[in-house]
Coordinates of N, CA and C in Angstrom, one line a residue:
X1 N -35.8 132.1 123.0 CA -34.9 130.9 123.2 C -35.5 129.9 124.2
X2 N -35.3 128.4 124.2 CA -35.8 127.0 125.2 C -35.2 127.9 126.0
X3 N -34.0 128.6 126.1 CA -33.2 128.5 127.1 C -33.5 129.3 128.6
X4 N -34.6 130.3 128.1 CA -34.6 131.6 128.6 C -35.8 130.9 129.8
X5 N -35.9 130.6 130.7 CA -36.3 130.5 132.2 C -36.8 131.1 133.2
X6 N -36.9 132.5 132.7 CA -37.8 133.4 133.7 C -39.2 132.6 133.8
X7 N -39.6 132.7 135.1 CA -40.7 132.1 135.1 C -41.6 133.7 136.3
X8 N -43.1 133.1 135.3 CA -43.8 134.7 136.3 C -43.7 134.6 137.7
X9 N -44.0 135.3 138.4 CA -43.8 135.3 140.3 C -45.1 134.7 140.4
X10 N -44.9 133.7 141.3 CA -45.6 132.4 141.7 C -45.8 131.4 141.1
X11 N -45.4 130.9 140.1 CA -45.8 129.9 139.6 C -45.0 128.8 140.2
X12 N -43.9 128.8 140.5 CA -43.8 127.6 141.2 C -44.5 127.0 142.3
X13 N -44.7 128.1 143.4 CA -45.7 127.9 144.5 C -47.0 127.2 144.1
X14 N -47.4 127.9 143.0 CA -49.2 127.8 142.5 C -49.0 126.0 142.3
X15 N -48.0 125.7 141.7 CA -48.0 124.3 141.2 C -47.3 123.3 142.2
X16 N -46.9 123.7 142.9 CA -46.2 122.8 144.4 C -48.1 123.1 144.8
X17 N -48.9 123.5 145.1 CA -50.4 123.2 145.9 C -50.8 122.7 145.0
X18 N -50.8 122.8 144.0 CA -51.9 121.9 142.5 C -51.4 120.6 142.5
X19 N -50.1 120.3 142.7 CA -49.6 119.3 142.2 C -49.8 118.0 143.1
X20 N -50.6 116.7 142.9 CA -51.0 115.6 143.6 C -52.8 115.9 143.6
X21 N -53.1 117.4 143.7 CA -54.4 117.3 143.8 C -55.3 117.3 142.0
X22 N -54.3 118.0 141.3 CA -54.8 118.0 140.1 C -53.7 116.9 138.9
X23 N -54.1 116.7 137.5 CA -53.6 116.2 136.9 C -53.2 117.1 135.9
X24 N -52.0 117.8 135.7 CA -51.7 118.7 135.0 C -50.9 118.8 133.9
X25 N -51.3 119.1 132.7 CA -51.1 119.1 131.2 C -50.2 120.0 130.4
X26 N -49.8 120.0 129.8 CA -49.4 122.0 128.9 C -50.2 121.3 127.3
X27 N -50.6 122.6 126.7 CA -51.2 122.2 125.6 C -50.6 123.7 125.1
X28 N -49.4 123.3 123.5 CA -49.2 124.4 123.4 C -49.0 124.3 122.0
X29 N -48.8 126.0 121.3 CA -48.5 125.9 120.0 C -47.4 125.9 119.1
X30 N -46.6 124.6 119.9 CA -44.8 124.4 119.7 C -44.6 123.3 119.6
X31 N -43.3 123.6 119.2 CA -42.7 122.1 118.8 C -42.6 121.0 119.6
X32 N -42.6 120.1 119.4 CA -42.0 119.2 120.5 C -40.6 118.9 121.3
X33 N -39.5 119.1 120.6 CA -38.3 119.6 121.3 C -38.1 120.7 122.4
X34 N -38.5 121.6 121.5 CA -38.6 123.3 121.7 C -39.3 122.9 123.0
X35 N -40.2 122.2 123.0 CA -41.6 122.5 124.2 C -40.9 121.6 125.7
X36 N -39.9 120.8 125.2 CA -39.1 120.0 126.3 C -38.0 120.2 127.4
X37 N -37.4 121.0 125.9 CA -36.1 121.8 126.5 C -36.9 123.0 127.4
X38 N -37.7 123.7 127.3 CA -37.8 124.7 128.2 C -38.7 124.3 129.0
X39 N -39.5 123.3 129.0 CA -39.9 122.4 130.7 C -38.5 122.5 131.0
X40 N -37.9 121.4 130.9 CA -37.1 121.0 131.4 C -35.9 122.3 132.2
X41 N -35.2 123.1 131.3 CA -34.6 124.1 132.0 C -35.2 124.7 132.7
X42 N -36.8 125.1 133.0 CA -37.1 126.4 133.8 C -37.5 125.0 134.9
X43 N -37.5 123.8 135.1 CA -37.6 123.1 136.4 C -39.0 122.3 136.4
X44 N -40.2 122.8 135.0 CA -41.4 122.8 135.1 C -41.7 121.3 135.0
X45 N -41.0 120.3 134.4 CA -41.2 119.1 133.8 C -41.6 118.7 134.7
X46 N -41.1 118.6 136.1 CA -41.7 117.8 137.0 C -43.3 117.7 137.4
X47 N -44.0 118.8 137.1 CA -45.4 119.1 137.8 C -46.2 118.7 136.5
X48 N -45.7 118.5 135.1 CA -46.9 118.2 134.0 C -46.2 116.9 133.8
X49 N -47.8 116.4 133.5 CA -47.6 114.7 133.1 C -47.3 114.6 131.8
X50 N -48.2 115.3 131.0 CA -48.4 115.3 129.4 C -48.1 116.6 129.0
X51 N -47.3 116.5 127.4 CA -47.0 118.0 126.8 C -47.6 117.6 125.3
X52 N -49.0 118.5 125.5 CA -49.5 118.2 124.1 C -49.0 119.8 123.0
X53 N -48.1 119.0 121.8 CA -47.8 120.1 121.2 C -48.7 120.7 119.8
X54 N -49.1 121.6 119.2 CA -49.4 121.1 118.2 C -48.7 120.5 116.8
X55 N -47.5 120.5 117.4 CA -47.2 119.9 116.3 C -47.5 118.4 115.5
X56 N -47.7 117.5 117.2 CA -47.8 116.3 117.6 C -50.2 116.0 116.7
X57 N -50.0 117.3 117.3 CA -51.8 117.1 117.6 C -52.4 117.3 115.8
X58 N -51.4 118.0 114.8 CA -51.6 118.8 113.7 C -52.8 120.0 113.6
X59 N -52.6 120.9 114.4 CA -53.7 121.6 115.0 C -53.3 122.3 115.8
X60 N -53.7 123.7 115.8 CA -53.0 124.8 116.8 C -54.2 125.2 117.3
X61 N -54.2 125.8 118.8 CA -54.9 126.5 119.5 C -55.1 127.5 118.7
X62 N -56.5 127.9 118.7 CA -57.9 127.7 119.2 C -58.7 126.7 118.5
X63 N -58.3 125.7 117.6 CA -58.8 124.7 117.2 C -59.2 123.8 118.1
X64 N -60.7 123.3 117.6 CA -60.9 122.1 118.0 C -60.1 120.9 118.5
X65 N -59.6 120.7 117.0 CA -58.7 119.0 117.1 C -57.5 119.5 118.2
X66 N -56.9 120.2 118.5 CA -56.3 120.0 119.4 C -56.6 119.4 120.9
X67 N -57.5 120.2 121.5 CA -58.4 119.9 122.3 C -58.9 118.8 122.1
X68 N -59.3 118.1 121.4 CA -60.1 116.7 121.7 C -58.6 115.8 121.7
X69 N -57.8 116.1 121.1 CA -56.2 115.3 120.4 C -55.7 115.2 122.2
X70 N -55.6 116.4 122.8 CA -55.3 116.7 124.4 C -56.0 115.8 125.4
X71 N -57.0 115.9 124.9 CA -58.5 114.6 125.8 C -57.8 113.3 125.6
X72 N -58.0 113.3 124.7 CA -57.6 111.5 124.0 C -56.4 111.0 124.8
X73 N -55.2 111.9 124.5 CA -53.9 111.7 124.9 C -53.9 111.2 127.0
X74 N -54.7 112.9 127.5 CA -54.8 112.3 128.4 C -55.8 111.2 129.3
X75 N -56.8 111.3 128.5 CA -57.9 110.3 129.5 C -58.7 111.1 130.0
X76 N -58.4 113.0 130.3 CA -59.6 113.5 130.7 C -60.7 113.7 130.5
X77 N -61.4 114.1 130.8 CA -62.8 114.5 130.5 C -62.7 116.1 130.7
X78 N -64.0 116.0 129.6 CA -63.7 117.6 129.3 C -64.4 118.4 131.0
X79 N -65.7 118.5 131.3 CA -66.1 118.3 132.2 C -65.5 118.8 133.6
X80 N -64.2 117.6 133.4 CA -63.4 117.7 134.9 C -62.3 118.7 134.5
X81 N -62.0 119.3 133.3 CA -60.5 119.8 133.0 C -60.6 121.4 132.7
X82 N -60.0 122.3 132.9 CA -60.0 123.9 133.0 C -58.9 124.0 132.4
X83 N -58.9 124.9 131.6 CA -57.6 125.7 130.4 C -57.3 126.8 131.6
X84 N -55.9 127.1 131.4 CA -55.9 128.1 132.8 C -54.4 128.9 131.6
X85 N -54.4 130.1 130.7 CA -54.1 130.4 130.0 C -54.2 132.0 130.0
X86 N -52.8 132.7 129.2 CA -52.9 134.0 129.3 C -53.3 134.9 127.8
X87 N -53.7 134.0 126.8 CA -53.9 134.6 125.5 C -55.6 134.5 125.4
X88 N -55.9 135.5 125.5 CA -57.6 135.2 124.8 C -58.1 134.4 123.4
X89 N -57.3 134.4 122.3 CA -57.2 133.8 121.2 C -57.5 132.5 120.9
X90 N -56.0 131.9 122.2 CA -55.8 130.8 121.3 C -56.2 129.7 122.9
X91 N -55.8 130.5 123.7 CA -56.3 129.3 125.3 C -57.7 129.7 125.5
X92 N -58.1 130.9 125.9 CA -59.1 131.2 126.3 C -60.4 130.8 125.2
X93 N -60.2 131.4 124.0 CA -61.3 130.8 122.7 C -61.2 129.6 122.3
X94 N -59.8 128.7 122.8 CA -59.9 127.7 122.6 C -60.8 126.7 123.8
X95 N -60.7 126.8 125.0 CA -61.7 126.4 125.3 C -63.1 126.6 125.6
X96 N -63.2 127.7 125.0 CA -64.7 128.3 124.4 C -65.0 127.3 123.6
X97 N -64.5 127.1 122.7 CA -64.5 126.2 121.2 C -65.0 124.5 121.8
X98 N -64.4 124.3 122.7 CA -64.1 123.0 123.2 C -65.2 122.7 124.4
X99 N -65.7 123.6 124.7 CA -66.7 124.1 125.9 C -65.9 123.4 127.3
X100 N -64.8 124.0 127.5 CA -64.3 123.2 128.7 C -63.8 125.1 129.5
X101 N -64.1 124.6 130.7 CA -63.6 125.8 131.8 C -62.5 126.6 131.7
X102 N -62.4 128.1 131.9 CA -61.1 128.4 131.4 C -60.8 129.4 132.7
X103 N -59.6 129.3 132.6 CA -59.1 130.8 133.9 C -58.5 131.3 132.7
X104 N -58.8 133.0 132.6 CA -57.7 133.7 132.1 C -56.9 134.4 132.9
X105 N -55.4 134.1 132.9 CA -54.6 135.1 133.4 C -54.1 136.1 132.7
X106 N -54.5 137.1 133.5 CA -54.8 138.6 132.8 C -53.8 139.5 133.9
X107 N -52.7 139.6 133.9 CA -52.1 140.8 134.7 C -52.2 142.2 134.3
X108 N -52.3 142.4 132.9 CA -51.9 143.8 132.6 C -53.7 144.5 132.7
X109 N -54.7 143.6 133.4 CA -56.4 143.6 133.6 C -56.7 144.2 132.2
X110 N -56.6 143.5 130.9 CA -57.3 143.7 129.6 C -58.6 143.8 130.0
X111 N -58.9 144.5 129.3 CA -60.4 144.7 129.4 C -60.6 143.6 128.1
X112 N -62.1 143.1 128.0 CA -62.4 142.1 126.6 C -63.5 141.5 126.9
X113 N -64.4 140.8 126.0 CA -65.8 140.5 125.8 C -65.7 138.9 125.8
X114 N -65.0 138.5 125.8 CA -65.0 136.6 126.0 C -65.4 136.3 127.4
X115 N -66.3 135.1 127.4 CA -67.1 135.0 128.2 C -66.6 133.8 129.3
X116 N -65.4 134.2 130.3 CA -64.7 133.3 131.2 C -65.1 133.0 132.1
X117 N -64.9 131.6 132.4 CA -64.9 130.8 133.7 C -64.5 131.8 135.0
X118 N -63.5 131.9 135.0 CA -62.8 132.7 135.5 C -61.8 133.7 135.3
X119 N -61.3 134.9 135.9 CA -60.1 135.8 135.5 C -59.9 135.9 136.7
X120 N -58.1 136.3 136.8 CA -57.5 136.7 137.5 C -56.3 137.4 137.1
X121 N -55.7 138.3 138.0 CA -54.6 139.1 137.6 C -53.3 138.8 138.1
X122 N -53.1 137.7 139.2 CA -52.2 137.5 140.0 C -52.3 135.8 139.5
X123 N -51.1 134.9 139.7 CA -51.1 133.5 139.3 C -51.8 132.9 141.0
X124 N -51.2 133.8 142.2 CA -51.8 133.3 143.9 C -53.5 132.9 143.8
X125 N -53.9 134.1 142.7 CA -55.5 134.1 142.9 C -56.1 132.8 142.7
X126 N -55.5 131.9 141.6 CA -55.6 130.7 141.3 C -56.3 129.5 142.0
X127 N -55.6 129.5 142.9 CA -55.6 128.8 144.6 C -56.8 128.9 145.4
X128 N -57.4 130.0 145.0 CA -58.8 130.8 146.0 C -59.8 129.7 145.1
X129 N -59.3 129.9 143.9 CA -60.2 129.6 142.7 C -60.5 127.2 143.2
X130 N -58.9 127.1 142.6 CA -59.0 125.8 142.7 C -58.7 124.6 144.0
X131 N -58.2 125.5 145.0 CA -58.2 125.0 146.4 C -59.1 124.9 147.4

């Protein structure tokens, strides 16, 4: 459900220190209502500028076009921008695909052969990473 708001432990904190220093996005495989209403209820809307959906982009993670549709939208450069994502599939191979930086967050520590920027098991560790 949009409606359902649990959010993992730390993520608010992690994005109260990100937030002013980075420019931060969601790039996801949902609708565009769907993807607003639950910003919006879990409190998140305020810390992301842009919600790239695929619905918007016609293209779902781990596709290319999404990712470049994401670039475009925002102005970034691949270069400057890091996927920071908990599915191997579709965030993590997606920016394999896209050759842009990736953190995987990995709590349950999957073991797996994809070749990351970075991993971490806690959302705190993030911070060590990008602060």
């Amino acid at each position: 459900s949009p409606y359902r708001t649990l959010l993992i432990p730390g993520a608010i904190s992690l994005l109260e220190e990100l937030k002013g220093l980075y420019k931060m996005h969601i790039i996801t495989n949902g609708f565009e209502e769907v993807q607003h209403i639950k910003l919006r209820e879990s409190g998140l809307d305020k810390y992301f500028e842009k919600v790239i959906t695929s619905e918007a982009a016609g293209a779902k993670k781990p596709d290319l076009q999404i990712f470049d549709f994401a670039l475009s939208k925002t102005g970034a450069l691949i270069e400057d921008s890091i996927m920071i994502g908990d599915d191997l599939n579709t965030d993590i191979q997606g920016a394999i695909n896209a050759r842009m930086k990736s953190i995987y967050f990995n709590p349950a520590k999957k073991s797996h052969n994809y070749r990351v920027w970075a991993e971490v098991d806690s959302l705190s560790l993030i911070k060590n990473i990008l602060l």
